[in-house]
XYZ file of C-alpha atoms in Angstrom:
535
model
C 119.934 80.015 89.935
C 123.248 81.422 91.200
C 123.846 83.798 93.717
C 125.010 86.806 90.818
C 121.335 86.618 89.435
C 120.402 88.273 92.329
C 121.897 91.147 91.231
C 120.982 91.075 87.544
C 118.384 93.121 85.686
C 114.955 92.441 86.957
C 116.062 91.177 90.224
C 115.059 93.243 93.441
C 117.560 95.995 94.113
C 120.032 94.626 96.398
C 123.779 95.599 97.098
C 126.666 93.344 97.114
C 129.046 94.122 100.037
C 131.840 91.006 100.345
C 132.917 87.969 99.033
C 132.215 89.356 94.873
C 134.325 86.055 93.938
C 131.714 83.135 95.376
C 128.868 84.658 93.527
C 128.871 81.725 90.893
C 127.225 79.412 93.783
C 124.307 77.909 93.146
C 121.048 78.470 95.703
C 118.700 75.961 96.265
C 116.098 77.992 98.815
C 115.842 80.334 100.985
C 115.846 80.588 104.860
C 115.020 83.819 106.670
C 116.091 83.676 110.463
C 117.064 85.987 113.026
C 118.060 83.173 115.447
C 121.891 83.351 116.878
C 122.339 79.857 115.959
C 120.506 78.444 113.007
C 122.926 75.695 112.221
C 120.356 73.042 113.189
C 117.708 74.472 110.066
C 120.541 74.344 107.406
C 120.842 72.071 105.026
C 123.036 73.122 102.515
C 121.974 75.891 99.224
C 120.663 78.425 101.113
C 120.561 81.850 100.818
C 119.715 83.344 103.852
C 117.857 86.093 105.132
C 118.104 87.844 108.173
C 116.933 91.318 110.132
C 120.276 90.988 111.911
C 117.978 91.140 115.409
C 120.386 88.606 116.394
C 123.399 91.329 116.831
C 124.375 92.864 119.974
C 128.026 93.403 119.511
C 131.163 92.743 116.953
C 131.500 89.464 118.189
C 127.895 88.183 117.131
C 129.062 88.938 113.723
C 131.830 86.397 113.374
C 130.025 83.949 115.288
C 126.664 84.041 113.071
C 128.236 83.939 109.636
C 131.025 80.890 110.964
C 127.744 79.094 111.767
C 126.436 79.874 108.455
C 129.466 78.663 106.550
C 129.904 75.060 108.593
C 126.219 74.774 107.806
C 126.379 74.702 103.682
C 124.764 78.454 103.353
C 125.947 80.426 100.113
C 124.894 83.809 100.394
C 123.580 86.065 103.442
C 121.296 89.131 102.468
C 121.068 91.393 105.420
C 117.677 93.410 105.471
C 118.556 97.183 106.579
C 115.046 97.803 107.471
C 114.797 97.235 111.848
C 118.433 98.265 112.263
C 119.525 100.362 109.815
C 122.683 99.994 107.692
C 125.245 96.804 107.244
C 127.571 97.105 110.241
C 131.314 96.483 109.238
C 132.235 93.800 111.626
C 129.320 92.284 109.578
C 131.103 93.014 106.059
C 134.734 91.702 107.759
C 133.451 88.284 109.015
C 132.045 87.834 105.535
C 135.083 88.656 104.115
C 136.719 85.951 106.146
C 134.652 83.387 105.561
C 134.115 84.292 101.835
C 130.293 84.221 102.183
C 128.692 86.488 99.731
C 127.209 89.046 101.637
C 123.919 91.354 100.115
C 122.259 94.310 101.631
C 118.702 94.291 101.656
C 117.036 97.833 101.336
C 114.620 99.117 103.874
C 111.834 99.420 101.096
C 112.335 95.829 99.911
C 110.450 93.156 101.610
C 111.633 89.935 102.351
C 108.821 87.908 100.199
C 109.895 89.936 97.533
C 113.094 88.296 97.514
C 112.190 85.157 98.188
C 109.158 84.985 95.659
C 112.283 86.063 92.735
C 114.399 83.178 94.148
C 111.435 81.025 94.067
C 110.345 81.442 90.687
C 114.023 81.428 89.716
C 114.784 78.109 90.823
C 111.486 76.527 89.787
C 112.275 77.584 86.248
C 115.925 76.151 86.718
C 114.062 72.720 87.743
C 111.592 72.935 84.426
C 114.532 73.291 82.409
C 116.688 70.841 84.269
C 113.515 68.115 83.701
C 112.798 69.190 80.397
C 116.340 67.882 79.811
C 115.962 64.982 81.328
C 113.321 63.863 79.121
C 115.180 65.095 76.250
C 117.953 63.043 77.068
C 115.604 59.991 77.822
C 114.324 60.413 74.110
C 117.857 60.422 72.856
C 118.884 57.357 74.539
C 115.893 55.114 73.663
C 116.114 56.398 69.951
C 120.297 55.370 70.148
C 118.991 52.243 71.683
C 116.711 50.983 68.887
C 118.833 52.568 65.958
C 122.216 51.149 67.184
C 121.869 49.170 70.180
C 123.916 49.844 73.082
C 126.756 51.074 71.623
C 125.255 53.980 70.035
C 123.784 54.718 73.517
C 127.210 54.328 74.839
C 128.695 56.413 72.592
C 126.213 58.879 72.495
C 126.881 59.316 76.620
C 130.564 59.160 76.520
C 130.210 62.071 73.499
C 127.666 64.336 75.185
C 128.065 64.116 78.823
C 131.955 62.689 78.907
C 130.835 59.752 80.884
C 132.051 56.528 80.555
C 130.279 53.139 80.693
C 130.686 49.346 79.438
C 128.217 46.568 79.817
C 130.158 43.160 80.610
C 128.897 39.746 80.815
C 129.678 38.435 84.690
C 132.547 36.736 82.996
C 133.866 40.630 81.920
C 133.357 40.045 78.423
C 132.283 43.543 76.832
C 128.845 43.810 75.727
C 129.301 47.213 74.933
C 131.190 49.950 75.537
C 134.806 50.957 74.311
C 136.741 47.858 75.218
C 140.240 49.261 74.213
C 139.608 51.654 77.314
C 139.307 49.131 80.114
C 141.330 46.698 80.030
C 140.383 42.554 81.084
C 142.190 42.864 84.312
C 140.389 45.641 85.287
C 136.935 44.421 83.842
C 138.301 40.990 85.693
C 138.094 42.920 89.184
C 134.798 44.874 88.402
C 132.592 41.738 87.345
C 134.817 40.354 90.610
C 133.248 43.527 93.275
C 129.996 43.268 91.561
C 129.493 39.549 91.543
C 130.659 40.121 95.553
C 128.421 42.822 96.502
C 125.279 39.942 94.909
C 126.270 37.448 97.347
C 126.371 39.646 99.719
C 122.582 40.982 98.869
C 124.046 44.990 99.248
C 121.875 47.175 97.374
C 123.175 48.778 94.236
C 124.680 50.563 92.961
C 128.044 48.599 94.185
C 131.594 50.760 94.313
C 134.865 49.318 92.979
C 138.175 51.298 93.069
C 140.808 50.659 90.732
C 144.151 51.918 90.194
C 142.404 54.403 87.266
C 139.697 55.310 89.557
C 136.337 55.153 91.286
C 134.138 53.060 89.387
C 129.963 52.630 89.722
C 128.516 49.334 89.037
C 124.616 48.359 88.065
C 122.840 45.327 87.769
C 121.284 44.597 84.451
C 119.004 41.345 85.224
C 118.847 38.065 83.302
C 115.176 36.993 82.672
C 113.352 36.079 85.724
C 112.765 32.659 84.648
C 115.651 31.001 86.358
C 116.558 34.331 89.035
C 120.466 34.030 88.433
C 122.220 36.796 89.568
C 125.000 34.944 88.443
C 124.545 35.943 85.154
C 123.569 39.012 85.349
C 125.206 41.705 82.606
C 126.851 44.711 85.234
C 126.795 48.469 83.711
C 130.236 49.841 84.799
C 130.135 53.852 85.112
C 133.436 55.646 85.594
C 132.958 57.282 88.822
C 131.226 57.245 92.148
C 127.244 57.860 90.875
C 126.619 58.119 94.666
C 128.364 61.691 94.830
C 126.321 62.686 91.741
C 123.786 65.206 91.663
C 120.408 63.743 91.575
C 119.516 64.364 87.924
C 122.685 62.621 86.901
C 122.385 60.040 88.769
C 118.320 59.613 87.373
C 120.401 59.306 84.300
C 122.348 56.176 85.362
C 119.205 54.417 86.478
C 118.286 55.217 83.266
C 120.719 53.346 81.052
C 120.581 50.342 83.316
C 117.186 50.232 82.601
C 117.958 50.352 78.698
C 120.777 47.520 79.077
C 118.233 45.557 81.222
C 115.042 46.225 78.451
C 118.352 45.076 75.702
C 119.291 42.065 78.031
C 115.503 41.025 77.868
C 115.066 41.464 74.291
C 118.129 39.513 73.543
C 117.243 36.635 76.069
C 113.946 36.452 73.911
C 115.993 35.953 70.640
C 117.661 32.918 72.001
C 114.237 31.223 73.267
C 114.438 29.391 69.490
C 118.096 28.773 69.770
C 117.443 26.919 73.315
C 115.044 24.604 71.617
C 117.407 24.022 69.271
C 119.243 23.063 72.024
C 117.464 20.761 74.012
C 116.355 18.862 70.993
C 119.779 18.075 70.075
C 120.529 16.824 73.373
C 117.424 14.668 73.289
C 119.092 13.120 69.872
C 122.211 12.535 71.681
C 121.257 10.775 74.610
C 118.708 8.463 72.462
C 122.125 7.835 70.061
C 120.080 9.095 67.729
C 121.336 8.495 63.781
C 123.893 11.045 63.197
C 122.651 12.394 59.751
C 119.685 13.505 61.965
C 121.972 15.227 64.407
C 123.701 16.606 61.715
C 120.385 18.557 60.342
C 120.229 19.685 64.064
C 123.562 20.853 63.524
C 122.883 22.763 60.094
C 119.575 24.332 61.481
C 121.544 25.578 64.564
C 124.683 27.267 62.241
C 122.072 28.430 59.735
C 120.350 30.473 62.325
C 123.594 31.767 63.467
C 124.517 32.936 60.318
C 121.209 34.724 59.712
C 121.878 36.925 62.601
C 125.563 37.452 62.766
C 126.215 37.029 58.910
C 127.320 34.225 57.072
C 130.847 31.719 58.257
C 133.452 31.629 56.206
C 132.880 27.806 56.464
C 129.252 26.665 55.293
C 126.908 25.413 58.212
C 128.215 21.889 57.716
C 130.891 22.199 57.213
C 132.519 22.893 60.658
C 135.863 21.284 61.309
C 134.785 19.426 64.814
C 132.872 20.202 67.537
C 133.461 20.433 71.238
C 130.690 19.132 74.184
C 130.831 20.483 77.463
C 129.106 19.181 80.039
C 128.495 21.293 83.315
C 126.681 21.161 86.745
C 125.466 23.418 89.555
C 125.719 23.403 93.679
C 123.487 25.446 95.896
C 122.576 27.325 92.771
C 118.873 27.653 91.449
C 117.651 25.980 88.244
C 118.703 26.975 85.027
C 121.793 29.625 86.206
C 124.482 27.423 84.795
C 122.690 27.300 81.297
C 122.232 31.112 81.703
C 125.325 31.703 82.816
C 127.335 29.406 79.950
C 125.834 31.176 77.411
C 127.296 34.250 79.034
C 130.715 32.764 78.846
C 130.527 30.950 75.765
C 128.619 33.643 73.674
C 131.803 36.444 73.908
C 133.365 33.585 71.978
C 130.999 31.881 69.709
C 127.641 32.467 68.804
C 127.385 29.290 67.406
C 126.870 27.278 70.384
C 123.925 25.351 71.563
C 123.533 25.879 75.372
C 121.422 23.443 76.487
C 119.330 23.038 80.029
C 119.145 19.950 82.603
C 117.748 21.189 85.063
C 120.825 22.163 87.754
C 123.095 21.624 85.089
C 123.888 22.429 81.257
C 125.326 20.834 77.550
C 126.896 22.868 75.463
C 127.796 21.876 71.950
C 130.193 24.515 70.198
C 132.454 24.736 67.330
C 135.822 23.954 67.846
C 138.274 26.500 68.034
C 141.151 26.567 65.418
C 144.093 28.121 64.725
C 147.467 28.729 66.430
C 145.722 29.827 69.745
C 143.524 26.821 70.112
C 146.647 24.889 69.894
C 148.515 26.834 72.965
C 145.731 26.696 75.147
C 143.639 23.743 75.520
C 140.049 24.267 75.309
C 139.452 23.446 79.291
C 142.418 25.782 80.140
C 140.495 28.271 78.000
C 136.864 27.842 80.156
C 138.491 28.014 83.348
C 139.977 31.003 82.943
C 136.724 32.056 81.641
C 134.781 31.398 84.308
C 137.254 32.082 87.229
C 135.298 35.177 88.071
C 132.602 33.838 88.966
C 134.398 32.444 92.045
C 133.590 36.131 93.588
C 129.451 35.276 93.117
C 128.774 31.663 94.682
C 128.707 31.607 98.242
C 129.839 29.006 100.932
C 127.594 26.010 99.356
C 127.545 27.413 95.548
C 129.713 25.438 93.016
C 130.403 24.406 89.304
C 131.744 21.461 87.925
C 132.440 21.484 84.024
C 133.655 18.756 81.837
C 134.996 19.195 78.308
C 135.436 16.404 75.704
C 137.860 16.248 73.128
C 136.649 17.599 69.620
C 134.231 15.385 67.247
C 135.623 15.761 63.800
C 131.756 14.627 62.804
C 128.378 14.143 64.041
C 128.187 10.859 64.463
C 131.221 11.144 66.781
C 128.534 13.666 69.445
C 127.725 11.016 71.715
C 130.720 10.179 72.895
C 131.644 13.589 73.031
C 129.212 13.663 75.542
C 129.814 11.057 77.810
C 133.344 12.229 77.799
C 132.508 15.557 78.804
C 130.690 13.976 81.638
C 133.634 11.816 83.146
C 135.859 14.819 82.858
C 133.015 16.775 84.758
C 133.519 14.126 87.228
C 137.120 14.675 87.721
C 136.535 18.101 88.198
C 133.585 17.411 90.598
C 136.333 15.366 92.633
C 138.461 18.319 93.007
C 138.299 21.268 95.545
C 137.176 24.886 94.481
C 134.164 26.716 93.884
C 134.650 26.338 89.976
C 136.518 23.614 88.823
C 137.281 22.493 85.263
C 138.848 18.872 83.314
C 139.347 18.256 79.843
C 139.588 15.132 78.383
C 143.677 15.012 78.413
C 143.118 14.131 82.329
C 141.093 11.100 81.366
C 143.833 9.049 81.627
C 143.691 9.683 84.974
C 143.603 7.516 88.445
C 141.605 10.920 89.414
C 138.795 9.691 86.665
C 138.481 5.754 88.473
C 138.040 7.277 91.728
C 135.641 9.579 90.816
C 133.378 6.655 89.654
C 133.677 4.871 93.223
C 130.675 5.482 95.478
C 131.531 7.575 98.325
C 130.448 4.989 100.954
C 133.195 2.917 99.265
C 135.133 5.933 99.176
C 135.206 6.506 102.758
C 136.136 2.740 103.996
C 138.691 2.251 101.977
C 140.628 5.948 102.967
C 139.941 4.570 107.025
C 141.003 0.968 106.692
C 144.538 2.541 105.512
C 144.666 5.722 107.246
C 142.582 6.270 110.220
C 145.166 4.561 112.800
C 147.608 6.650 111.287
C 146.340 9.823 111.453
C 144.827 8.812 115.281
C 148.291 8.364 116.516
C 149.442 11.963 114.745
C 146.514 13.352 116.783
C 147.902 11.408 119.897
C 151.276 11.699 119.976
C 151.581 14.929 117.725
C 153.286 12.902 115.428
C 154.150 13.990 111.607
C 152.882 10.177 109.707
C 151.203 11.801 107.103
C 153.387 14.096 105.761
C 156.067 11.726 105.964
C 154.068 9.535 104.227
C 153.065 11.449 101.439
C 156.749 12.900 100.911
C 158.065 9.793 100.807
C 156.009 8.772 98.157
C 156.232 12.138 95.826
C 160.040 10.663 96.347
C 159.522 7.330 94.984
C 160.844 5.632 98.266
C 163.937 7.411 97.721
C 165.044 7.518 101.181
C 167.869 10.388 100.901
C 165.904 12.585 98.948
C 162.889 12.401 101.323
C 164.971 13.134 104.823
C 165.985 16.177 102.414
C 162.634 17.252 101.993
C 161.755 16.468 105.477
C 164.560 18.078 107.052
C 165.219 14.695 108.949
C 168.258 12.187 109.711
C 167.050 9.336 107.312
C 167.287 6.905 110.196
C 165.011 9.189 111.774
C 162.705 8.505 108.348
C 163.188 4.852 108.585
C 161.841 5.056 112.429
C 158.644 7.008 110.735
C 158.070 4.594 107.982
C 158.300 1.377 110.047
C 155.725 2.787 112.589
C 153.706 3.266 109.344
C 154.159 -0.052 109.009
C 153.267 -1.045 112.009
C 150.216 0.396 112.237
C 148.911 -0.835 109.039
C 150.548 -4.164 107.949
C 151.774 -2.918 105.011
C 155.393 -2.996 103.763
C 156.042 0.056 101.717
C 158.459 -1.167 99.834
C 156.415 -3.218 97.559
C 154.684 -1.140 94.851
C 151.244 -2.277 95.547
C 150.914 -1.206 99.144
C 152.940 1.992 97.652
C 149.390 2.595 95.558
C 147.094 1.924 98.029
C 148.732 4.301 100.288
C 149.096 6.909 97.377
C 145.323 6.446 96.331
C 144.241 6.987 99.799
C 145.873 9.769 100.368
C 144.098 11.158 97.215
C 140.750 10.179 98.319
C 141.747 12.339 101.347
């Protein structure tokens, strides 16, 4: 209720003496007190009653109502009853404050005001939960009638609030996608995949340069316990500053995008099958008309849910293989979180599990696009956001082949994929991605070399130089490796150096010295180079 229905028909017969402008606030209770300071008991919404037994002078007045307005109070109601009428100091510090101010007449109790405000506001509530529900029924029947976009819509429509679901790589799910655009979803997924790692309890806060924004887990299916790839709702504004009914509401939905993530998860279970038995073809090198009916059965089912290609199932151009693995991450979150990233472009691909890594065999892309970016170019940006969710031991390494113009060419798709995943696996970064251009490559033979083998060959070459750096705060190293990005050119490296080249040729022949090699013949030039790579 609001503080004018106190004066409506019906409601006891009180007078309104200040502040006739404030009398759209809304009460939430009452509080009767004849204390000089009830600051302490306030909370915010009330209306408060009071025999004004706390008044022995002008200054009283200004002093009790200040206290009333710092405390959250909406409305005084002064009973006239022990001291007779409103004094005017009473009616002036009102004023001041803009506290609506209500005279209570001697024949009207106090319960009989606060039994009105009671029933009042309990009705308010009835109404307010009735609704709720009412709402609730309207979202669940969007929900199965039009999936999340008629709930979306129906929200943004009704209650001018604004939501997406994204996929952690901040693909839309749902949601008006022309309205947010991917650098902003870019930095939401970002904050939300964050605020995971850092186990804070939603919802998570993100501000943008459009605004506040409210973000809300919607959990993949417990099987593999990836928050990784979890779908995030995004709500336009800070749900923390909500009223409690709206933000019920919010809970709400991402409880509906959770119960769609679920049901969706379920519709792949067939598809993953799918998956894994086509990966059990390829590593067996199994005959490729038999991987090719794996292949129709996959783009059949496709086509049965998202309508028919343009192309017939077998007929796809090529296909792509990419092969991907996990660090410090549980099983199965790269599988669940690939076909995140690869589902906002294909629905077509098989996603298949190894354990704490993933295959994925997808369609090609064509046209003009496909040609400007390379397919690995493409993935990495894809994934970049997921930098924001794995902590200090959490990686991913992915590998993509080149296409397969047919099925019999799948296998060595696959083992391609899986030398370029070791090139990116050689490579620092939380999520790192090759493609098969790069496997041409020194980076791909020393990848393959054990690490123990590794690791002697980088100290035979290196360690006495970098010791006497550490002793003699010498610069070897970098004079080294500049002098080799200059291909011995001994002008242009004091250039980059900033040094007198015989001051360079002092450098290199220490080098020398410490290693017995001669730098000027190219294969101690490659050894030195390869090292210095391996570092």
């Amino acid at each position: 209720m609001r503080v004018r229905d106190l004066l409506a028909p019906g409601a006891p017969r009180l007078r309104l003496l200040a502040a006739e402008e404030e009398l759209d606030r809304q009460v939430g209770g009452v509080m009767t007190t004849d204390l000089q300071d009830p600051g302490r008991y306030l909370h915010g919404g009330e209306l408060v009653l009071t025999g004004m037994l706390w008044r022995t002078g002008p200054a009283d007045s200004e002093r009790f109502v200040r206290t009333l307005a710092a405390g959250g109070a909406v409305a005084l109601a002064a009973g006239e009853a022990e001291v007779g009428p409103v004094p005017e100091d009473l009616v002036e510090a009102c004023r001041r404050h803009r506290m609506p101010l209500l005279a209570v007449p001697d024949d009207i109790a106090f319960g009989t005001v606060t039994e009105f405000i009671g029933r009042q506001v309990s009705a308010d509530r009835a109404a307010d939960l009735a609704a709720l529900v009412d709402r609730h029924r309207l979202l669940v029947s969007a929900a199965g009638g039009g999936g999340l976009d008629a709930v979306l819509d129906l929200l943004g429509g009704d209650l001018d609030l604004d939501c997406w679901v994204l996929t952690p790589t901040g693909a839309v799910i749902a949601g008006p996608a022309d309205r947010l655009g991917a650098e902003d979803r870019d930095q939401l997924v970002r904050a939300h995949l964050a605020a995971q790692r850092q186990r804070r309890r939603p919802p998570h806060r993100a501000r943008l340069a459009g605004g506040a924004y409210s973000l809300l887990p919607a959990p993949a299916s417990a099987e593999h316990e990836a928050p990784l790839a979890d779908w995030v709702l995004a709500v336009a504004g800070d749900v923390t500053e909500w009223t409690a009914k709206r933000q019920q509401l919010a809970e709400n939905l991402a409880r509906l995008v959770a119960a769609e993530r679920h049901r969706r998860d379920e519709g792949r279970r067939l598809r993953r099958r799918l998956a894994d038995e086509l990966l059990a073809l390829l590593r067996r090198d199994a005959d490729p008309a038999e991987i090719g009916r794996a292949l129709y059965a996959s783009s059949a089912m496709a086509a049965r849910y998202e309508g028919p290609d343009p192309k017939s199932p077998a007929q796809e151009a090529s296909w792509l293989v990419v092969s991907a693995e996990g660090t410090g991450l549980p099983e199965g979150a790269v599988r669940a979180v690939l076909e995140e990233a690869v589902g906002g472009t294909t629905d077509r691909a098989l996603v298949a599990g190894t354990g704490a890594g993933a295959v994925v065999v997808m369609p090609a892309p064509d046209g003009p696009q496909s040609a400007k970016t390379p397919a690995a170019e493409a993935l990495r940006a894809l994934l970049a956001p997921l930098e924001a969710g794995l902590g200090s031991e959490g990686r991913i390494t992915v590998g993509v082949s080149a296409p397969a113009a047919e099925s019999g060419g799948l296998r060595g798709a696959l083992e391609e994929a899986r030398h370029a995943r070791r090139i990116a696996a050689a490579r620092i970064g939380r999520v790192c991605v090759a493609g098969p251009e790069e496997l041409a490559s020194h980076v791909l033979l020393l990848a393959a070399v054990p690490d123990e083998v590794r690791r002697a060959f980088r100290g035979r070459l290196l360690d006495k130089v970098i010791a006497y750096d550490l002793e003699h705060q010498a610069d070897l190293v970098r004079t080294l490796e500049a002098f080799l990005r200059s291909d011995g050119s001994w002008t242009r490296c004091a250039a980059q150096l900033h040094v007198h080249v015989n001051t360079l040729r002092y450098r290199i022949g220490r080098i020398e010295e410490l290693t017995g090699r001669d730098l000027s013949r190219l294969e101690d030039r490659v050894d030195f180079y390869l090292a210095l790579e391996l570092a």
